[in-house]
Amino acid sequence: MRIIQNSIFLLLFCSLSAFAQENDFQSWYSVSLNKKIIKKTNLAVKTGLRLRENSSLYAKQFTDVKIKRKYSKRISYAVGYRYINRWDIALNISNQNRFYADVYYKNKLSKRFSYAVRNRWQTQGYLYGYKMTLRQKFALDYNIRKTKLAPSIATEYFLNLEDGINKLRSTIALGYPLAKKLDFELAYRIQHEFYVNNPETLFIFEGKLAYDL
């Protein structure tokens, strides 16, 4: 009987350990600078740091440059490049490049509700191979009466041509203008992975600062 109890305990312990390894709490931080370069065209430079393993170890650091142009009142498009440093479990660093193109659409549902859709085609990888991914993000914003707080929710899926949808992100965020040209945002995000050897569920705290030059 004791052997059976010990076996059950060991099985439960291993199961809980395996479950814990498939989940992680991360912290993502970013600072961006935005500058209007010509009419209807903006340049954005963004740098970010991501921490993993309960926000105790480096996961990723990146620098992103994007040019965005307004086509009409509701439609915009952009092209960008991101240089990425990644740390593996042994804290070895590898580099990646990302090239992407975006199409944005935004509109109002009512006086206080608005929505936005972003379609992104990106190719990312190392020197020896790149992978193409389609990302589609849906966001809903709410304008609270008589306050500068700006709550929003969003969901985004990642579609790989080989595996189908392999990642899903759900986000709730709260933005606030600290000054005339300085915006701050806090967000909580849950990210699920699919069709990989060890799929992870990430619980992410995110902080953003954006300044208009």
Tab-separated table of C-alpha atoms in Angstrom:
chain	number	residue	atom	x	y	z
A	1	MET	CA	0.000	0.000	0.000
A	2	ARG	CA	2.837	2.375	0.901
A	3	ILE	CA	4.527	1.615	-2.423
A	4	ILE	CA	1.314	2.525	-4.280
A	5	GLN	CA	0.978	5.761	-2.294
A	6	ASN	CA	4.582	6.678	-2.992
A	7	SER	CA	4.105	5.926	-6.686
A	8	ILE	CA	0.982	8.100	-6.865
A	9	PHE	CA	2.779	10.916	-5.046
A	10	LEU	CA	5.755	10.674	-7.396
A	11	LEU	CA	3.468	10.696	-10.444
A	12	LEU	CA	1.602	13.767	-9.192
A	13	PHE	CA	4.860	15.527	-8.387
A	14	CYS	CA	6.263	14.832	-11.858
A	15	SER	CA	3.026	15.961	-13.481
A	16	LEU	CA	3.001	19.218	-11.535
A	17	SER	CA	6.667	19.788	-12.335
A	18	ALA	CA	6.039	19.219	-16.034
A	19	PHE	CA	3.056	21.565	-15.898
A	20	ALA	CA	5.165	24.231	-14.216
A	21	GLN	CA	7.837	23.956	-16.896
A	22	GLU	CA	5.231	24.692	-19.555
A	23	ASN	CA	4.162	27.947	-17.924
A	24	ASP	CA	6.124	31.077	-17.205
A	25	PHE	CA	5.642	34.613	-15.936
A	26	GLN	CA	7.481	37.202	-18.010
A	27	SER	CA	8.006	40.964	-17.968
A	28	TRP	CA	8.231	42.973	-21.184
A	29	TYR	CA	9.402	46.595	-21.271
A	30	SER	CA	9.788	48.988	-24.192
A	31	VAL	CA	10.527	52.626	-24.991
A	32	SER	CA	9.693	54.168	-28.361
A	33	LEU	CA	10.356	57.491	-30.080
A	34	ASN	CA	8.055	58.745	-32.831
A	35	LYS	CA	8.833	61.509	-35.301
A	36	LYS	CA	6.852	62.933	-38.216
A	37	ILE	CA	9.297	63.071	-41.124
A	38	ILE	CA	7.011	64.242	-43.941
A	39	LYS	CA	3.283	64.744	-44.379
A	40	LYS	CA	1.303	61.651	-43.288
A	41	THR	CA	4.532	59.704	-42.637
A	42	ASN	CA	6.082	58.863	-39.253
A	43	LEU	CA	9.327	57.222	-38.210
A	44	ALA	CA	9.292	55.100	-35.038
A	45	VAL	CA	12.331	53.710	-33.218
A	46	LYS	CA	11.664	51.243	-30.427
A	47	THR	CA	13.874	49.316	-28.031
A	48	GLY	CA	12.657	46.569	-25.727
A	49	LEU	CA	13.735	44.069	-23.086
A	50	ARG	CA	11.952	40.840	-22.143
A	51	LEU	CA	12.586	38.797	-19.003
A	52	ARG	CA	11.637	35.138	-18.496
A	53	GLU	CA	11.728	32.455	-15.752
A	54	ASN	CA	9.492	34.496	-13.446
A	55	SER	CA	11.152	37.658	-14.791
A	56	SER	CA	14.546	36.656	-13.393
A	57	LEU	CA	16.540	35.953	-16.596
A	58	TYR	CA	17.062	37.713	-19.904
A	59	ALA	CA	14.941	36.344	-22.734
A	60	LYS	CA	15.150	38.893	-25.527
A	61	GLN	CA	16.375	42.381	-26.346
A	62	PHE	CA	15.481	44.134	-29.582
A	63	THR	CA	15.723	47.339	-31.573
A	64	ASP	CA	12.951	48.094	-34.046
A	65	VAL	CA	12.745	50.727	-36.791
A	66	LYS	CA	9.444	51.355	-38.598
A	67	ILE	CA	8.130	53.818	-41.174
A	68	LYS	CA	4.356	54.251	-41.145
A	69	ARG	CA	2.282	56.206	-43.658
A	70	LYS	CA	-1.352	57.242	-43.447
A	71	TYR	CA	-3.208	56.359	-46.631
A	72	SER	CA	-6.631	57.643	-45.613
A	73	LYS	CA	-8.632	58.463	-42.508
A	74	ARG	CA	-9.003	54.773	-41.665
A	75	ILE	CA	-6.167	52.980	-43.468
A	76	SER	CA	-2.404	53.102	-42.855
A	77	TYR	CA	0.525	50.928	-43.875
A	78	ALA	CA	4.072	50.418	-42.624
A	79	VAL	CA	7.356	48.616	-43.219
A	80	GLY	CA	9.890	47.792	-40.534
A	81	TYR	CA	13.011	45.966	-39.420
A	82	ARG	CA	13.834	44.462	-36.029
A	83	TYR	CA	17.217	43.249	-34.760
A	84	ILE	CA	16.861	40.713	-31.950
A	85	ASN	CA	19.216	39.262	-29.336
A	86	ARG	CA	17.909	36.049	-27.770
A	87	TRP	CA	19.171	34.212	-24.692
A	88	ASP	CA	18.666	30.447	-24.420
A	89	ILE	CA	18.423	28.396	-21.207
A	90	ALA	CA	22.218	28.365	-20.864
A	91	LEU	CA	22.271	32.164	-21.429
A	92	ASN	CA	23.985	31.814	-24.792
A	93	ILE	CA	23.143	34.701	-27.128
A	94	SER	CA	21.941	34.314	-30.709
A	95	ASN	CA	20.865	36.977	-33.182
A	96	GLN	CA	17.796	37.186	-35.397
A	97	ASN	CA	16.499	39.568	-38.035
A	98	ARG	CA	12.869	40.398	-38.698
A	99	PHE	CA	11.479	42.152	-41.755
A	100	TYR	CA	7.787	43.013	-41.795
A	101	ALA	CA	5.015	44.917	-43.560
A	102	ASP	CA	1.784	46.082	-41.910
A	103	VAL	CA	-1.646	47.204	-43.052
A	104	TYR	CA	-3.861	48.948	-40.470
A	105	TYR	CA	-7.573	49.638	-40.450
A	106	LYS	CA	-9.403	51.555	-37.732
A	107	ASN	CA	-12.946	52.784	-37.294
A	108	LYS	CA	-15.511	53.765	-34.662
A	109	LEU	CA	-18.291	51.524	-33.428
A	110	SER	CA	-19.899	54.333	-31.434
A	111	LYS	CA	-19.008	57.600	-29.779
A	112	ARG	CA	-16.838	55.872	-27.181
A	113	PHE	CA	-15.924	52.521	-28.753
A	114	SER	CA	-13.434	52.151	-31.592
A	115	TYR	CA	-11.731	49.126	-33.113
A	116	ALA	CA	-8.570	48.464	-35.093
A	117	VAL	CA	-7.243	45.598	-37.201
A	118	ARG	CA	-3.576	45.081	-37.991
A	119	ASN	CA	-2.387	42.608	-40.609
A	120	ARG	CA	1.333	41.846	-40.503
A	121	TRP	CA	3.445	39.759	-42.862
A	122	GLN	CA	6.824	39.050	-41.336
A	123	THR	CA	9.867	36.939	-42.093
A	124	GLN	CA	12.206	36.208	-39.198
A	125	GLY	CA	15.210	34.018	-38.642
A	126	TYR	CA	18.935	33.476	-38.571
A	127	LEU	CA	21.539	33.621	-41.301
A	128	TYR	CA	20.758	30.025	-42.320
A	129	GLY	CA	16.990	30.180	-42.525
A	130	TYR	CA	13.923	32.402	-42.270
A	131	LYS	CA	10.296	31.630	-41.516
A	132	MET	CA	7.278	33.498	-42.881
A	133	THR	CA	4.400	34.290	-40.506
A	134	LEU	CA	1.087	36.084	-40.902
A	135	ARG	CA	-0.120	37.917	-37.807
A	136	GLN	CA	-3.579	39.410	-37.444
A	137	LYS	CA	-4.480	41.549	-34.444
A	138	PHE	CA	-7.934	42.787	-33.418
A	139	ALA	CA	-8.202	45.571	-30.819
A	140	LEU	CA	-11.123	47.310	-29.119
A	141	ASP	CA	-10.650	50.675	-27.368
A	142	TYR	CA	-12.974	52.505	-25.010
A	143	ASN	CA	-12.967	56.235	-24.347
A	144	ILE	CA	-13.953	56.784	-20.710
A	145	ARG	CA	-15.879	59.988	-20.186
A	146	LYS	CA	-14.076	62.806	-18.335
A	147	THR	CA	-10.822	60.897	-17.856
A	148	LYS	CA	-7.559	60.435	-19.735
A	149	LEU	CA	-7.410	56.707	-18.987
A	150	ALA	CA	-7.624	54.611	-22.158
A	151	PRO	CA	-8.544	50.928	-21.601
A	152	SER	CA	-8.326	48.421	-24.431
A	153	ILE	CA	-8.475	44.709	-25.163
A	154	ALA	CA	-6.851	42.837	-28.041
A	155	THR	CA	-6.315	39.378	-29.453
A	156	GLU	CA	-3.744	38.301	-32.019
A	157	TYR	CA	-3.025	35.044	-33.802
A	158	PHE	CA	0.161	33.882	-35.548
A	159	LEU	CA	-0.328	31.828	-38.708
A	160	ASN	CA	2.581	29.797	-40.061
A	161	LEU	CA	2.284	28.390	-43.572
A	162	GLU	CA	3.563	24.987	-42.392
A	163	ASP	CA	1.822	24.545	-39.026
A	164	GLY	CA	-1.237	26.776	-39.243
A	165	ILE	CA	-2.072	28.897	-36.189
A	166	ASN	CA	0.753	28.256	-33.722
A	167	LYS	CA	0.434	31.148	-31.285
A	168	LEU	CA	-2.383	33.172	-29.726
A	169	ARG	CA	-2.118	36.330	-27.622
A	170	SER	CA	-4.841	37.969	-25.537
A	171	THR	CA	-4.196	41.364	-23.945
A	172	ILE	CA	-5.901	43.837	-21.647
A	173	ALA	CA	-4.234	47.246	-21.374
A	174	LEU	CA	-4.601	50.649	-19.773
A	175	GLY	CA	-2.977	53.743	-21.258
A	176	TYR	CA	-2.460	57.192	-19.780
A	177	PRO	CA	-0.794	60.375	-21.135
A	178	LEU	CA	1.885	61.455	-18.648
A	179	ALA	CA	2.502	64.649	-20.606
A	180	LYS	CA	1.516	66.275	-23.875
A	181	LYS	CA	3.904	64.110	-25.913
A	182	LEU	CA	4.552	61.242	-23.489
A	183	ASP	CA	2.239	58.224	-23.176
A	184	PHE	CA	2.445	55.338	-20.718
A	185	GLU	CA	0.732	51.958	-20.945
A	186	LEU	CA	0.445	48.944	-18.659
A	187	ALA	CA	-0.788	45.627	-20.013
A	188	TYR	CA	-1.408	42.042	-18.967
A	189	ARG	CA	-1.111	39.395	-21.662
A	190	ILE	CA	-1.616	35.640	-21.940
A	191	GLN	CA	0.165	33.847	-24.757
A	192	HIS	CA	-0.495	30.252	-25.833
A	193	GLU	CA	1.696	28.165	-28.150
A	194	PHE	CA	0.537	25.310	-30.400
A	195	TYR	CA	2.186	22.636	-32.546
A	196	VAL	CA	5.602	22.810	-30.873
A	197	ASN	CA	7.471	20.171	-28.877
A	198	ASN	CA	7.045	21.896	-25.506
A	199	PRO	CA	4.165	24.370	-25.824
A	200	GLU	CA	4.270	27.188	-23.298
A	201	THR	CA	1.629	29.378	-21.771
A	202	LEU	CA	3.095	32.755	-20.859
A	203	PHE	CA	1.613	35.210	-18.377
A	204	ILE	CA	3.088	38.580	-19.267
A	205	PHE	CA	3.264	41.951	-17.546
A	206	GLU	CA	4.117	44.724	-19.993
A	207	GLY	CA	5.109	48.354	-19.571
A	208	LYS	CA	5.466	50.844	-22.447
A	209	LEU	CA	6.658	54.414	-22.801
A	210	ALA	CA	6.129	56.331	-26.057
A	211	TYR	CA	7.401	59.839	-26.776
A	212	ASP	CA	6.549	62.041	-29.771
A	213	LEU	CA	9.441	64.186	-30.940
